Short mmCIF file of C-alpha atoms in Angstrom, two decimals:
data_model
loop_
_atom_site.label_atom_id
_atom_site.label_comp_id
_atom_site.label_asym_id
_atom_site.label_seq_id
_atom_site.Cartn_x
_atom_site.Cartn_y
_atom_site.Cartn_z
CA UNK M 1 -55.85 -13.14 -162.88
CA UNK M 2 -55.32 -16.86 -163.36
CA UNK M 3 -53.11 -17.28 -160.31
CA UNK M 4 -56.06 -16.47 -158.05
CA UNK M 5 -57.73 -19.72 -159.04
CA UNK M 6 -54.75 -22.05 -159.24
CA UNK M 7 -51.88 -23.53 -157.32
CA UNK M 8 -48.48 -21.90 -157.00
CA UNK M 9 -46.21 -22.52 -160.04
CA UNK M 10 -43.21 -23.30 -157.82
CA UNK M 11 -45.20 -26.08 -156.13
CA UNK M 12 -45.42 -28.16 -159.34
CA UNK M 13 -45.83 -30.99 -160.12
CA UNK M 14 -49.34 -31.18 -158.71
CA UNK M 15 -50.78 -34.45 -157.47
CA UNK M 16 -54.12 -36.09 -158.23
CA UNK M 17 -55.11 -36.10 -154.54
CA UNK M 18 -56.27 -32.46 -154.46
CA UNK M 19 -59.08 -31.88 -151.98
CA UNK M 20 -61.60 -29.24 -153.05
CA UNK M 21 -64.13 -27.92 -150.55
CA UNK M 22 -67.48 -26.56 -151.72
CA UNK M 23 -68.74 -23.14 -150.66
CA UNK M 24 -72.11 -24.54 -149.64
CA UNK M 25 -73.24 -22.95 -146.33
CA UNK M 26 -70.19 -20.70 -146.17
CA UNK M 27 -69.22 -17.26 -147.45
CA UNK M 28 -65.72 -16.96 -148.90
CA UNK M 29 -63.76 -14.48 -150.96
CA UNK M 30 -61.02 -11.91 -151.31
CA UNK M 31 -60.74 -8.90 -149.03
CA UNK M 32 -58.33 -6.14 -148.14
CA UNK M 33 -56.94 -5.49 -144.67
CA UNK M 34 -55.40 -2.15 -143.66
CA UNK M 35 -51.94 -2.84 -142.23
CA UNK M 36 -49.03 -0.52 -141.51
CA UNK M 37 -50.28 2.11 -143.93
CA UNK M 38 -51.04 -0.26 -146.80
CA UNK M 39 -53.88 -2.52 -147.89
CA UNK M 40 -52.94 -6.17 -147.52
CA UNK M 41 -54.81 -8.66 -149.75
CA UNK M 42 -56.34 -11.62 -147.92
CA UNK M 43 -58.72 -14.51 -148.40
CA UNK M 44 -61.41 -15.16 -145.82
CA UNK M 45 -64.13 -17.73 -145.25
CA UNK M 46 -66.87 -18.03 -142.64
CA UNK M 47 -70.13 -19.92 -142.02
CA UNK M 48 -73.11 -18.44 -143.86
CA UNK M 49 -75.04 -18.05 -140.62
CA UNK M 50 -73.70 -17.49 -137.12
CA UNK M 51 -75.12 -16.86 -133.67
CA UNK M 52 -72.84 -14.07 -132.52
CA UNK M 53 -69.12 -13.52 -133.09
CA UNK M 54 -67.15 -16.43 -134.55
CA UNK M 55 -63.91 -17.91 -133.25
CA UNK M 56 -61.05 -16.70 -135.45
CA UNK M 57 -58.29 -18.72 -137.12
CA UNK M 58 -55.52 -16.84 -138.89
CA UNK M 59 -54.13 -19.17 -141.55
CA UNK M 60 -50.47 -18.47 -142.31
CA UNK M 61 -49.42 -19.37 -145.84
CA UNK M 62 -46.82 -21.82 -147.02
CA UNK M 63 -43.72 -20.54 -148.80
CA UNK M 64 -45.94 -20.41 -151.92
CA UNK M 65 -48.27 -17.68 -150.66
CA UNK M 66 -52.07 -17.71 -150.51
CA UNK M 67 -52.78 -20.01 -153.42
CA UNK M 68 -55.64 -22.46 -153.92
CA UNK M 69 -54.58 -24.92 -151.22
CA UNK M 70 -54.49 -22.23 -148.52
CA UNK M 71 -57.85 -20.88 -149.68
CA UNK M 72 -59.30 -24.37 -149.46
CA UNK M 73 -58.00 -24.77 -145.89
CA UNK M 74 -59.89 -21.57 -145.05
CA UNK M 75 -63.07 -23.05 -146.53
CA UNK M 76 -62.60 -26.22 -144.49
CA UNK M 77 -62.23 -24.17 -141.29
CA UNK M 78 -65.34 -22.17 -142.16
CA UNK M 79 -67.25 -25.46 -142.43
CA UNK M 80 -66.10 -26.14 -138.85
CA UNK M 81 -67.58 -22.85 -137.65
CA UNK M 82 -64.56 -20.55 -137.77
CA UNK M 83 -63.87 -17.21 -139.37
CA UNK M 84 -60.67 -18.11 -141.23
CA UNK M 85 -58.41 -15.43 -142.70
CA UNK M 86 -55.29 -15.98 -144.82
CA UNK M 87 -53.34 -12.75 -145.45
CA UNK M 88 -50.87 -12.40 -148.32
CA UNK M 89 -47.83 -11.74 -146.18
CA UNK M 90 -45.32 -11.19 -149.01
CA UNK M 91 -47.40 -8.53 -150.75
CA UNK M 92 -44.94 -5.68 -150.15
CA UNK M 93 -41.95 -7.66 -151.42
CA UNK M 94 -43.52 -9.36 -154.44
CA UNK M 95 -45.78 -12.08 -155.82
CA UNK M 96 -44.83 -15.75 -155.25
CA UNK M 97 -46.71 -16.66 -158.43
CA UNK M 98 -43.94 -14.99 -160.41
CA UNK M 99 -41.53 -17.81 -159.51
CA UNK M 100 -41.48 -21.31 -160.99
CA UNK M 101 -38.95 -22.95 -158.67
CA UNK M 102 -38.51 -23.03 -154.90
CA UNK M 103 -34.83 -21.92 -154.59
CA UNK M 104 -35.42 -18.75 -156.64
CA UNK M 105 -38.69 -18.06 -154.83
CA UNK M 106 -36.88 -18.31 -151.51
CA UNK M 107 -33.81 -16.26 -152.38
CA UNK M 108 -35.56 -13.52 -154.39
CA UNK M 109 -38.71 -13.11 -152.29
CA UNK M 110 -39.22 -15.11 -149.09
CA UNK M 111 -35.85 -14.31 -147.53
CA UNK M 112 -36.57 -10.59 -147.96
CA UNK M 113 -39.73 -10.64 -145.81
CA UNK M 114 -38.88 -9.54 -142.23
CA UNK M 115 -40.41 -11.52 -139.36
CA UNK M 116 -41.21 -8.25 -137.55
CA UNK M 117 -43.26 -7.07 -140.52
CA UNK M 118 -45.12 -10.38 -140.67
CA UNK M 119 -45.96 -10.40 -136.95
CA UNK M 120 -47.25 -6.82 -137.11
CA UNK M 121 -49.34 -7.70 -140.17
CA UNK M 122 -50.88 -10.64 -138.27
CA UNK M 123 -51.86 -8.25 -135.46
CA UNK M 124 -53.74 -6.18 -138.04
CA UNK M 125 -55.43 -9.34 -139.36
CA UNK M 126 -56.60 -10.15 -135.81
CA UNK M 127 -57.93 -6.61 -135.45
CA UNK M 128 -59.73 -6.78 -138.81
CA UNK M 129 -61.29 -10.13 -137.90
CA UNK M 130 -62.57 -8.69 -134.61
CA UNK M 131 -64.28 -5.88 -136.56
CA UNK M 132 -65.75 -8.26 -139.13
CA UNK M 133 -67.69 -10.85 -137.17
CA UNK M 134 -64.88 -12.51 -135.23
CA UNK M 135 -64.50 -12.95 -131.50
CA UNK M 136 -61.17 -11.42 -130.38
CA UNK M 137 -61.30 -13.54 -127.21
CA UNK M 138 -61.16 -16.72 -129.31
CA UNK M 139 -58.18 -16.02 -131.54
CA UNK M 140 -56.21 -18.95 -132.99
CA UNK M 141 -53.45 -19.30 -135.56
CA UNK M 142 -52.28 -22.15 -137.75
CA UNK M 143 -49.56 -22.19 -140.38
CA UNK M 144 -47.91 -24.53 -142.84
CA UNK M 145 -44.21 -24.85 -143.77
CA UNK M 146 -43.02 -21.19 -143.77
CA UNK M 147 -46.23 -20.39 -141.88
CA UNK M 148 -45.59 -23.15 -139.35
CA UNK M 149 -42.47 -21.35 -138.16
CA UNK M 150 -44.38 -18.06 -138.09
CA UNK M 151 -47.13 -19.67 -135.98
CA UNK M 152 -44.58 -20.51 -133.28
CA UNK M 153 -43.26 -16.95 -133.37
CA UNK M 154 -46.74 -15.46 -133.25
CA UNK M 155 -47.57 -17.50 -130.16
CA UNK M 156 -44.71 -15.66 -128.43
CA UNK M 157 -45.67 -12.30 -129.96
CA UNK M 158 -49.40 -11.82 -129.28
CA UNK M 159 -50.57 -12.16 -125.65
CA UNK M 160 -54.21 -12.28 -126.87
CA UNK M 161 -53.66 -15.51 -128.80
CA UNK M 162 -55.46 -18.54 -127.33
CA UNK M 163 -53.85 -21.39 -129.28
CA UNK M 164 -51.52 -22.15 -132.18
CA UNK M 165 -50.97 -25.17 -134.43
CA UNK M 166 -47.71 -25.25 -136.40
CA UNK M 167 -47.48 -27.68 -139.31
CA UNK M 168 -43.89 -28.64 -140.21
CA UNK M 169 -42.38 -25.23 -139.52
CA UNK M 170 -38.61 -24.99 -139.11
CA UNK M 171 -37.54 -24.84 -135.47
CA UNK M 172 -33.88 -23.81 -135.69
CA UNK M 173 -31.93 -21.87 -138.24
CA UNK M 174 -29.39 -19.24 -139.07
CA UNK M 175 -30.12 -15.87 -137.49
CA UNK M 176 -30.40 -12.97 -139.93
CA UNK M 177 -31.57 -9.36 -139.77
CA UNK M 178 -34.95 -10.43 -141.18
CA UNK M 179 -35.15 -13.55 -139.00
CA UNK M 180 -33.37 -12.73 -135.73
CA UNK M 181 -35.10 -15.51 -133.77
CA UNK M 182 -36.39 -19.00 -134.44
CA UNK M 183 -38.93 -21.08 -132.51
CA UNK M 184 -36.26 -22.71 -130.33
CA UNK M 185 -35.23 -19.23 -129.18
CA UNK M 186 -38.71 -18.20 -128.03
CA UNK M 187 -39.79 -21.35 -126.16
CA UNK M 188 -39.73 -19.41 -122.88
CA UNK M 189 -41.91 -16.62 -124.31
CA UNK M 190 -44.96 -18.54 -125.52
CA UNK M 191 -48.23 -16.82 -124.58
CA UNK M 192 -50.44 -19.57 -125.97
CA UNK M 193 -50.39 -23.39 -126.11
CA UNK M 194 -48.78 -24.65 -129.31
CA UNK M 195 -49.30 -27.97 -131.08
CA UNK M 196 -46.52 -28.83 -133.52
CA UNK M 197 -47.17 -31.40 -136.26
CA UNK M 198 -44.09 -32.85 -137.95
CA UNK M 199 -43.06 -35.60 -140.36
CA UNK M 200 -40.52 -38.22 -139.35
CA UNK M 201 -39.26 -38.38 -142.96
CA UNK M 202 -38.90 -34.60 -143.35
CA UNK M 203 -35.38 -34.07 -144.71
CA UNK M 204 -35.61 -30.30 -144.25
CA UNK M 205 -36.50 -30.51 -140.55
CA UNK M 206 -34.29 -33.25 -139.07
CA UNK M 207 -35.66 -35.09 -136.05
CA UNK M 208 -32.76 -33.92 -133.92
CA UNK M 209 -34.05 -30.35 -134.31
CA UNK M 210 -37.50 -31.51 -133.21
CA UNK M 211 -35.88 -33.05 -130.11
CA UNK M 212 -33.97 -29.81 -129.49
CA UNK M 213 -37.31 -27.96 -129.53
CA UNK M 214 -38.89 -30.51 -127.20
CA UNK M 215 -36.04 -30.00 -124.71
CA UNK M 216 -36.42 -26.22 -124.95
CA UNK M 217 -40.17 -26.47 -124.32
CA UNK M 218 -39.69 -28.77 -121.34
CA UNK M 219 -37.02 -26.48 -119.88
CA UNK M 220 -39.39 -23.55 -120.27
CA UNK M 221 -42.29 -25.52 -118.78
CA UNK M 222 -44.24 -24.40 -121.84
CA UNK M 223 -47.73 -25.59 -122.65
CA UNK M 224 -46.92 -27.27 -125.94
CA UNK M 225 -46.98 -30.64 -127.62
CA UNK M 226 -45.14 -31.97 -130.66
CA UNK M 227 -46.48 -34.89 -132.66
CA UNK M 228 -44.23 -36.64 -135.19
CA UNK M 229 -45.79 -38.81 -137.88
CA UNK M 230 -43.13 -41.49 -138.60
CA UNK M 231 -44.16 -42.19 -142.20
CA UNK M 232 -44.78 -38.59 -143.29
CA UNK M 233 -42.36 -36.20 -144.94
CA UNK M 234 -42.45 -32.43 -145.29
CA UNK M 235 -45.73 -30.85 -146.44
CA UNK M 236 -47.70 -33.99 -145.61
CA UNK M 237 -50.93 -31.98 -145.46
CA UNK M 238 -50.41 -30.50 -148.94
CA UNK M 239 -52.94 -32.64 -150.81
CA UNK M 240 -51.99 -31.01 -154.12
CA UNK M 241 -48.37 -32.24 -153.90
CA UNK M 242 -46.74 -35.68 -154.12
CA UNK M 243 -45.64 -35.21 -150.48
CA UNK M 244 -49.26 -35.63 -149.30
CA UNK M 245 -49.66 -38.35 -146.66
CA UNK M 246 -53.39 -38.78 -146.24
CA UNK M 247 -53.45 -40.69 -142.95
CA UNK M 248 -51.13 -38.22 -141.19
CA UNK M 249 -52.89 -35.21 -142.72
CA UNK M 250 -56.32 -36.34 -141.56
CA UNK M 251 -55.07 -37.16 -138.09
CA UNK M 252 -53.29 -33.81 -137.86
CA UNK M 253 -56.42 -31.95 -138.94
CA UNK M 254 -58.49 -33.62 -136.23
CA UNK M 255 -55.79 -32.92 -133.65
CA UNK M 256 -55.78 -29.29 -134.71
CA UNK M 257 -59.55 -28.97 -134.33
CA UNK M 258 -59.40 -30.65 -130.92
CA UNK M 259 -56.54 -28.34 -129.84
CA UNK M 260 -58.50 -25.25 -130.85
CA UNK M 261 -61.61 -26.59 -129.15
CA UNK M 262 -59.69 -27.36 -125.95
CA UNK M 263 -58.43 -23.78 -125.73
CA UNK M 264 -61.66 -21.95 -126.41
CA UNK M 265 -62.34 -22.28 -130.11
CA UNK M 266 -65.31 -23.98 -131.71
CA UNK M 267 -66.54 -26.84 -129.54
CA UNK M 268 -65.94 -30.22 -131.13
#
């Protein structure tokens, strides 16, 4: 299947700045994770050799699903000593590779995926990782775009989570049956410290909503931090898209690794 090796069609045009990580000293590939009575496809990557159980990072996909960029992020995390797992969280509702534009992808597929289903699936990913070489006491999550919002929600959902890093995930929004709460609504319920990474030029996530979230976090006395990169727009870590902002992306990646390390992940 060609889509397993490429980038999501709806994410075109693709940029020339694509970062590709080798599989030297790591093991990476497709797997299947039992979840809610079905087998959920997932990509995983880990170091080739490990002394004992590995810290776990669940990588939550962008709107585009688990395409080549998300797989590469898993490989990068494996190089840092993590067991990284990216589940295909739309698999019951459809395949994001069937869509060539973002509005249709969102309306026909993404909007039909219930948050409750996603959060339960992530619990099964954590359980699978613990049975396959991961350390359940060092469980982290990171997500991008659609997955950034989910990372906030998961930090309020799973009391076993140690840390979360949310990349440009929406913070406020219309409440629907599938999305009854947004990050701003769960600021008081966070179980784990959350680092939010946002772009000052992001037209889809206005800075006033970032400030609203900051106020909610302060009011809740939550352990969280939000960093805004003034010159970056949405999807600034997406090196395969024109939105890529290398300086912000590299800084955000290092901040993420330091955040995970600070809260019990791989030591920097």
